[in-house]
Coordinates of C-alpha atoms in Angstrom, one line a residue:
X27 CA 15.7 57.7 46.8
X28 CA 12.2 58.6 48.3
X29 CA 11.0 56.2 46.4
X30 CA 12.9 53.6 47.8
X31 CA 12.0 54.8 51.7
X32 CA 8.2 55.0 50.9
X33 CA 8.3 51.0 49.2
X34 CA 10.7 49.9 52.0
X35 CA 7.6 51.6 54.8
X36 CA 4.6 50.3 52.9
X37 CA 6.3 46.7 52.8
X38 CA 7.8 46.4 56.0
X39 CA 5.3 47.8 58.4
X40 CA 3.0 44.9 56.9
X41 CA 5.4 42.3 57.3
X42 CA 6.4 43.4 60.7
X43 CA 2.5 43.4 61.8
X44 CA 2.4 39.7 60.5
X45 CA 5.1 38.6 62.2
X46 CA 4.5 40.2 65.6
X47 CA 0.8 38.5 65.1
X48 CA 2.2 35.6 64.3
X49 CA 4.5 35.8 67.0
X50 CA 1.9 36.7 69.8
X51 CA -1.2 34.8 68.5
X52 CA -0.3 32.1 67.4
X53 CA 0.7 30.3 70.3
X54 CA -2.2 31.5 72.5
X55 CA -4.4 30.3 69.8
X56 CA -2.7 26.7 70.2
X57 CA -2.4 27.0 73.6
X58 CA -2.7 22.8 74.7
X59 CA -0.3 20.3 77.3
X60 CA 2.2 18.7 75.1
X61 CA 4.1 16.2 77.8
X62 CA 2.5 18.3 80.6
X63 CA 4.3 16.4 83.8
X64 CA 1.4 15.0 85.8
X65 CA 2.4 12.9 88.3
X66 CA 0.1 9.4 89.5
X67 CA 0.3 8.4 93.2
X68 CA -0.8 4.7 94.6
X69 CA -0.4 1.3 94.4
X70 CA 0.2 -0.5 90.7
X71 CA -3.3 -1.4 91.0
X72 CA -5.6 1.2 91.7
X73 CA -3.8 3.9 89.3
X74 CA -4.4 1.3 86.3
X75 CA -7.3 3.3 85.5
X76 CA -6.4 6.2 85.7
X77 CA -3.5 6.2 83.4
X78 CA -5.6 4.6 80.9
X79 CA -7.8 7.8 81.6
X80 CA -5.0 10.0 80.8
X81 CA -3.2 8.2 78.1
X82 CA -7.1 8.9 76.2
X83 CA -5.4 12.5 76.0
X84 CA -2.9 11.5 73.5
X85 CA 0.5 13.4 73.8
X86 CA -1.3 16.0 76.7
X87 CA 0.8 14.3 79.5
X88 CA 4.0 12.9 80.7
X89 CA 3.3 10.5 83.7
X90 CA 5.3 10.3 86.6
X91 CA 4.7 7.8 89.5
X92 CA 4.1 8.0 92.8
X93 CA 4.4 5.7 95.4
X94 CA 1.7 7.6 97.7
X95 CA 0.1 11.2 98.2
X96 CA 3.1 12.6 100.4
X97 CA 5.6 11.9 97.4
X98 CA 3.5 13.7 95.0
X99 CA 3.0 16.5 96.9
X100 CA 7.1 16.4 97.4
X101 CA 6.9 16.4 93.4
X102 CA 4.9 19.2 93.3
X103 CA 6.7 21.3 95.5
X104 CA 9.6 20.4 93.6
X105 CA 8.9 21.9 90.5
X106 CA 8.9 17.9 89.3
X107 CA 4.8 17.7 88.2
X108 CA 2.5 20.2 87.3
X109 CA -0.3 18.2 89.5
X110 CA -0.9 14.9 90.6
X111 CA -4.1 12.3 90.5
X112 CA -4.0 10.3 93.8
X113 CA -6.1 6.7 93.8
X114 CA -7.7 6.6 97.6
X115 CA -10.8 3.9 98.8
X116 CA -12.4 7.5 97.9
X117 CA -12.2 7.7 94.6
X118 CA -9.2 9.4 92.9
X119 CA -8.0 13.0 94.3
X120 CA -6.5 15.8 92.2
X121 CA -3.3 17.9 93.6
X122 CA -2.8 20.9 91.7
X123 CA -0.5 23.8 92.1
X124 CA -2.3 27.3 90.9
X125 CA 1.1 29.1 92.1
X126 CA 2.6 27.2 89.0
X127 CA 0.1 28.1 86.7
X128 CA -3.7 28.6 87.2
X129 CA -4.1 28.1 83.7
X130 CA -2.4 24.6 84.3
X131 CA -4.6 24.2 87.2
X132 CA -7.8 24.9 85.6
X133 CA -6.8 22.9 82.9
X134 CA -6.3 20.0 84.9
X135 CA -9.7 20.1 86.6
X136 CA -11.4 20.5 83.5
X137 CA -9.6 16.9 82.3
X138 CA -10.5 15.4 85.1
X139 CA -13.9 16.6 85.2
X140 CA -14.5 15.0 81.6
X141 CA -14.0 11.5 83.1
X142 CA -17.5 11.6 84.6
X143 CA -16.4 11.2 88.3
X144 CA -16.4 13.8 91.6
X145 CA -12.8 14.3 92.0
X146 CA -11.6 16.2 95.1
X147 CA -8.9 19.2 94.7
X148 CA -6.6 20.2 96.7
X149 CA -3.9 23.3 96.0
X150 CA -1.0 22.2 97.3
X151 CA 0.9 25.5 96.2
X152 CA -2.1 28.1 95.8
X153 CA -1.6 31.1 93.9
X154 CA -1.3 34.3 96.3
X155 CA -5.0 35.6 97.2
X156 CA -4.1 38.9 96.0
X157 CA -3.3 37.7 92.7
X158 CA -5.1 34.4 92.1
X159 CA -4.9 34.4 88.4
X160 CA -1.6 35.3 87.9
X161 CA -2.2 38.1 86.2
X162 CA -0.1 40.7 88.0
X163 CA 3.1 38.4 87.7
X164 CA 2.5 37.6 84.3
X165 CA 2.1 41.1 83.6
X166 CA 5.8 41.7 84.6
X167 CA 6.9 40.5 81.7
X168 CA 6.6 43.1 79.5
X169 CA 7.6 46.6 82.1
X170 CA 11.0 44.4 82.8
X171 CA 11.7 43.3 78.9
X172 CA 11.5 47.5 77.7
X173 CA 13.2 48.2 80.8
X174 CA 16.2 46.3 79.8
X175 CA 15.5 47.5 76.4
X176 CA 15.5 51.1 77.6
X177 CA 18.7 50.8 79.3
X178 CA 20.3 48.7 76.9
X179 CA 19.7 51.1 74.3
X180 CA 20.8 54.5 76.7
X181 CA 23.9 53.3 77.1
X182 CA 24.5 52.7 73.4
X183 CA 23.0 56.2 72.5
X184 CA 24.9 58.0 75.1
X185 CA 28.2 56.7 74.1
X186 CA 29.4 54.8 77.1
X187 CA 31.7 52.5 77.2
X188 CA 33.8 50.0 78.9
X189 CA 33.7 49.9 82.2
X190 CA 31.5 52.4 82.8
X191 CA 29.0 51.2 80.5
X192 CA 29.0 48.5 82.2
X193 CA 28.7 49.9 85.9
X194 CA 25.5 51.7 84.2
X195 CA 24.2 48.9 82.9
X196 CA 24.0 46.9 86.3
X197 CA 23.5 49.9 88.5
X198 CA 20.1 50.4 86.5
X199 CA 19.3 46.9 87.1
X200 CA 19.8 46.7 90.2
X201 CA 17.7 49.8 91.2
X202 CA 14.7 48.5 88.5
X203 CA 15.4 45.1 90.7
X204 CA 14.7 47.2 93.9
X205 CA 11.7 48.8 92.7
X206 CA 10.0 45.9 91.0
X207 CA 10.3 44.3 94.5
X208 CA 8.8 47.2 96.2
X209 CA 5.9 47.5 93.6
X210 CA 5.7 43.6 93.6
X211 CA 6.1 42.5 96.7
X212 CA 5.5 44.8 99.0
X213 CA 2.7 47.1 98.2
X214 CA 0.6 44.5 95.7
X215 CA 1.4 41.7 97.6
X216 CA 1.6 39.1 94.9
X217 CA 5.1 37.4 95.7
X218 CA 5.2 35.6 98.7
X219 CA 8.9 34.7 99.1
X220 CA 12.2 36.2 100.2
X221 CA 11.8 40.1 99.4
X222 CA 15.5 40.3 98.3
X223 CA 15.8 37.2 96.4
X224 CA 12.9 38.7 94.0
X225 CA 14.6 41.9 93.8
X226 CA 17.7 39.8 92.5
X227 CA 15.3 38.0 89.9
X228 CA 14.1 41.3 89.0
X229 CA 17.6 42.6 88.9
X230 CA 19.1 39.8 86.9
X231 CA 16.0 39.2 84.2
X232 CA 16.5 43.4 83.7
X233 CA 20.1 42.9 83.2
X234 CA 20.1 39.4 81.1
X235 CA 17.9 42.1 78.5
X236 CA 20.0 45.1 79.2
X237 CA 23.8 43.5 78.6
X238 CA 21.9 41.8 75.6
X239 CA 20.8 44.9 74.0
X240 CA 24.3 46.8 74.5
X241 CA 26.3 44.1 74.0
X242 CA 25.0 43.3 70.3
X243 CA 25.2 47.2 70.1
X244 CA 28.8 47.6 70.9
X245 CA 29.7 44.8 68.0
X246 CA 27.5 46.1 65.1
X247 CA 26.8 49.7 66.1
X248 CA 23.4 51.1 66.8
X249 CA 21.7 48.9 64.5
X250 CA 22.1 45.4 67.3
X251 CA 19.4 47.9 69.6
X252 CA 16.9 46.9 67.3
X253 CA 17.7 43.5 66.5
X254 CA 17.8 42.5 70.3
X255 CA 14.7 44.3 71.1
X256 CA 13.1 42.6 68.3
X257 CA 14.2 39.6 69.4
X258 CA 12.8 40.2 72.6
X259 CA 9.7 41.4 72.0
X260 CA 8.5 39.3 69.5
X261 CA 10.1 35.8 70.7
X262 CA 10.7 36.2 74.3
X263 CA 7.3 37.7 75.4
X264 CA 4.6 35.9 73.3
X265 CA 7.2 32.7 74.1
X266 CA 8.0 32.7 77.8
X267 CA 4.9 30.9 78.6
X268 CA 4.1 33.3 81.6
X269 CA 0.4 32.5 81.1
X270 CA 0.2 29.2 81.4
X271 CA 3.5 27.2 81.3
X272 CA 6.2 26.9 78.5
X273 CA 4.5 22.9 78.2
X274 CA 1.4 24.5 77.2
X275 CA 3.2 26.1 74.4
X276 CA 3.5 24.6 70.9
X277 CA 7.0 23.4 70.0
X278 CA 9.5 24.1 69.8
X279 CA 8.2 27.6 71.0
X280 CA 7.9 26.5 74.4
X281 CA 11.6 25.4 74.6
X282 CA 13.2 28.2 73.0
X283 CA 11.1 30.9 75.6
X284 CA 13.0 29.3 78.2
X285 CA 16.1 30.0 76.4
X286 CA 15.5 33.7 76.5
X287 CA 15.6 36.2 79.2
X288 CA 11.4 36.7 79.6
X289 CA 10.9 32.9 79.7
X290 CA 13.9 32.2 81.9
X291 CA 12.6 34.9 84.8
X292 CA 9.0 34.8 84.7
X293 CA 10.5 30.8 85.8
X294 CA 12.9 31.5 88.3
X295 CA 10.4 34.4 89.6
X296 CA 7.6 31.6 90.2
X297 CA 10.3 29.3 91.6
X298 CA 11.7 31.8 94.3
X299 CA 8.3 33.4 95.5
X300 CA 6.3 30.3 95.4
X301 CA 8.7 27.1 95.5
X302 CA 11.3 27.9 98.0
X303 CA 13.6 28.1 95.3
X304 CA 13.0 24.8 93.7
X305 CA 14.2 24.0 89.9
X306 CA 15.5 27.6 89.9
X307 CA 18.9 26.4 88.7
X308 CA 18.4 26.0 84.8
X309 CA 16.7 29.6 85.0
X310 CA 18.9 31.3 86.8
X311 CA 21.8 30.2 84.6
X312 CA 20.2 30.8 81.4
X313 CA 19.8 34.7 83.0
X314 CA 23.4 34.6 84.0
X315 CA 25.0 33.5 80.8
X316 CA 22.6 36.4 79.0
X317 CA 24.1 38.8 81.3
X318 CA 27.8 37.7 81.6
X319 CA 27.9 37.1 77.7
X320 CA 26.0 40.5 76.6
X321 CA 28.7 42.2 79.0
X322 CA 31.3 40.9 77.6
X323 CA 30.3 41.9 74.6
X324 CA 30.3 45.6 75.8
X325 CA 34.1 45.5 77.4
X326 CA 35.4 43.6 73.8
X327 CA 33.5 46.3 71.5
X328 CA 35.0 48.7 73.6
X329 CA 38.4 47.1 73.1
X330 CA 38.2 46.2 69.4
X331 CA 37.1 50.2 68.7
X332 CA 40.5 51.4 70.8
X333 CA 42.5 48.8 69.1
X334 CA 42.4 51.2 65.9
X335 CA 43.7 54.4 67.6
X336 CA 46.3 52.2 69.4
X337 CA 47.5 51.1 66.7
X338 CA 48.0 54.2 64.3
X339 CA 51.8 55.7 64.9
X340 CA 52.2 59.0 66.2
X341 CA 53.6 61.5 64.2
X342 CA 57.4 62.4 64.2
X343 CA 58.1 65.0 66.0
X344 CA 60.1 67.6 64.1
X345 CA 63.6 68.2 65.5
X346 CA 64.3 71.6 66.4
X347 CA 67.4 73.1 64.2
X348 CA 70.3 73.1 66.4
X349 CA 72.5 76.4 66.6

């Protein structure tokens, strides 16, 4: 039987390092736009050229156009286009949108800066000046992740159930929701929007992991903690895009990091603080189904283990002899 444990730790250790490497490096090594949306604002005429500019980045872009400058800058502040390239007497102007992404930013200056040309940028949505990079928010992806992890896996390990696993599960992610605002908002100054719909973000994204981790835990036993913290850890963090954007991604990596909880809040995070709350509703659902399905999870494991003892008869009492 030792053996068996020291082959099983000399094999898997090395295949768990490749994966998470694999996982992690992998897409930041083929970080790229894939059908980045990039909107084109003016008249038929004057943007001719500068699609044909763009389309010389095959597959980097997916057009969108504009009828003027206003509209893109609509776009943008919808969540609709990365950035726009606006034709003027000029010459052409860039709108970007660091708050989205500097790295998306950057990268767009860079294209433009290849066609040979001075073009004009304008931040339509800058990034907060206490965070211009993004780091600090993209950094947040990881604390929240182990924090739903951590209080995913307590409540498994401390053998709550029910209900009142379930009123620990979203009392922890409501105070981590609190805190992470505080920490956040208030005292790095890196979010710019409504103080308590961050908190909520936090709260939710925190919970989306938590019910997750539980939830599994309460239909397979002890062993679903580790399955849903691997699956979080190695696809939803290297995969949620937090850097850059999920288009920058390679596919179908991109896609499926907005399907999980990291992906999904870093998203709806950006969108609240920075957008007024535009495109927040795919996010904010995808969060919502992670937590309303994970706790459900935890209330029917509860109910499937008391089934059992339900079920078995109590024993016959034994009649007293009479006289």
């Amino acid at each position: 039987m030792s053996t068996r444990r020291l082959i099983a730790v000399v094999v898997l250790v090395p295949v768990l390092a490749a994966l998470a490497l694999w996982a992690f490096a992998w897409p930041a090594a083929r970080t790229a736009p894939r059908d980045l949306p990039l909107g084109v604002a003016g008249t038929a005429t004057a943007t001719a050229q500068l699609e044909r500019q763009l389309e010389q980045h095959e597959g980097a872009f997916e057009i969108h156009r504009y009828a003027d400058e206003a509209a893109a800058r609509d776009a943008i502040e919808d969540r609709t286009v990365y950035g726009a390239v606006v034709a003027t007497p000029q010459g052409p102007q860039l709108l970007t949108a660091s708050a989205a992404g500097p790295t998306v930013a950057q990268f767009l200056q860079q294209a433009m800066a290849t066609e040979g040309a001075q073009v004009k940028t304008v931040d339509v949505v800058p990034a907060p000046e206490s965070d211009p990079r993004g780091a600090a928010l993209n950094a947040s992806v990881l604390p929240l992740a182990l924090a739903g992890i951590a209080a995913g896996a307590a409540v498994t390990l401390l053998g709550l159930r029910g209900v009142r696993a379930v009123g620990a599960l979203v009392g922890a992610a409501a105070l981590t929701g609190v805190i992470a605002g505080a920490l956040a908002h208030s005292w790095l100054g890196v979010l710019t929007g409504d103080w308590w719909t961050e908190a909520g973000v936090f709260a939710l994204a925190t919970l989306a992991v938590s019910a997750a981790v539980a939830g599994l835990a309460a239909l397979i036993g002890t062993a679903g903690v580790g399955l849903m913290a691997g699956v979080v850890m190695l696809f939803g963090n290297p995969f949620s895009g937090a850097p850059s954007a999920p288009q920058m991604l390679p596919e179908p990596v991109g896609t499926i990091g907005q399907w999980l909880p990291p992906g999904a809040g870093t998203t709806l995070l950006r969108s609240v603080s920075f957008f007024d709350g535009a495109a927040a509703t795919g996010p904010a659902l995808t969060l919502t189904w992670w937590a309303a399905l994970g706790l459900g999870a935890v209330l029917l494991g509860n109910a499937l283990k008391a089934r059992p003892k339900s079920a078995q008869p109590s024993p016959e009492r034994e009649l007293a002899p009479v006289g």
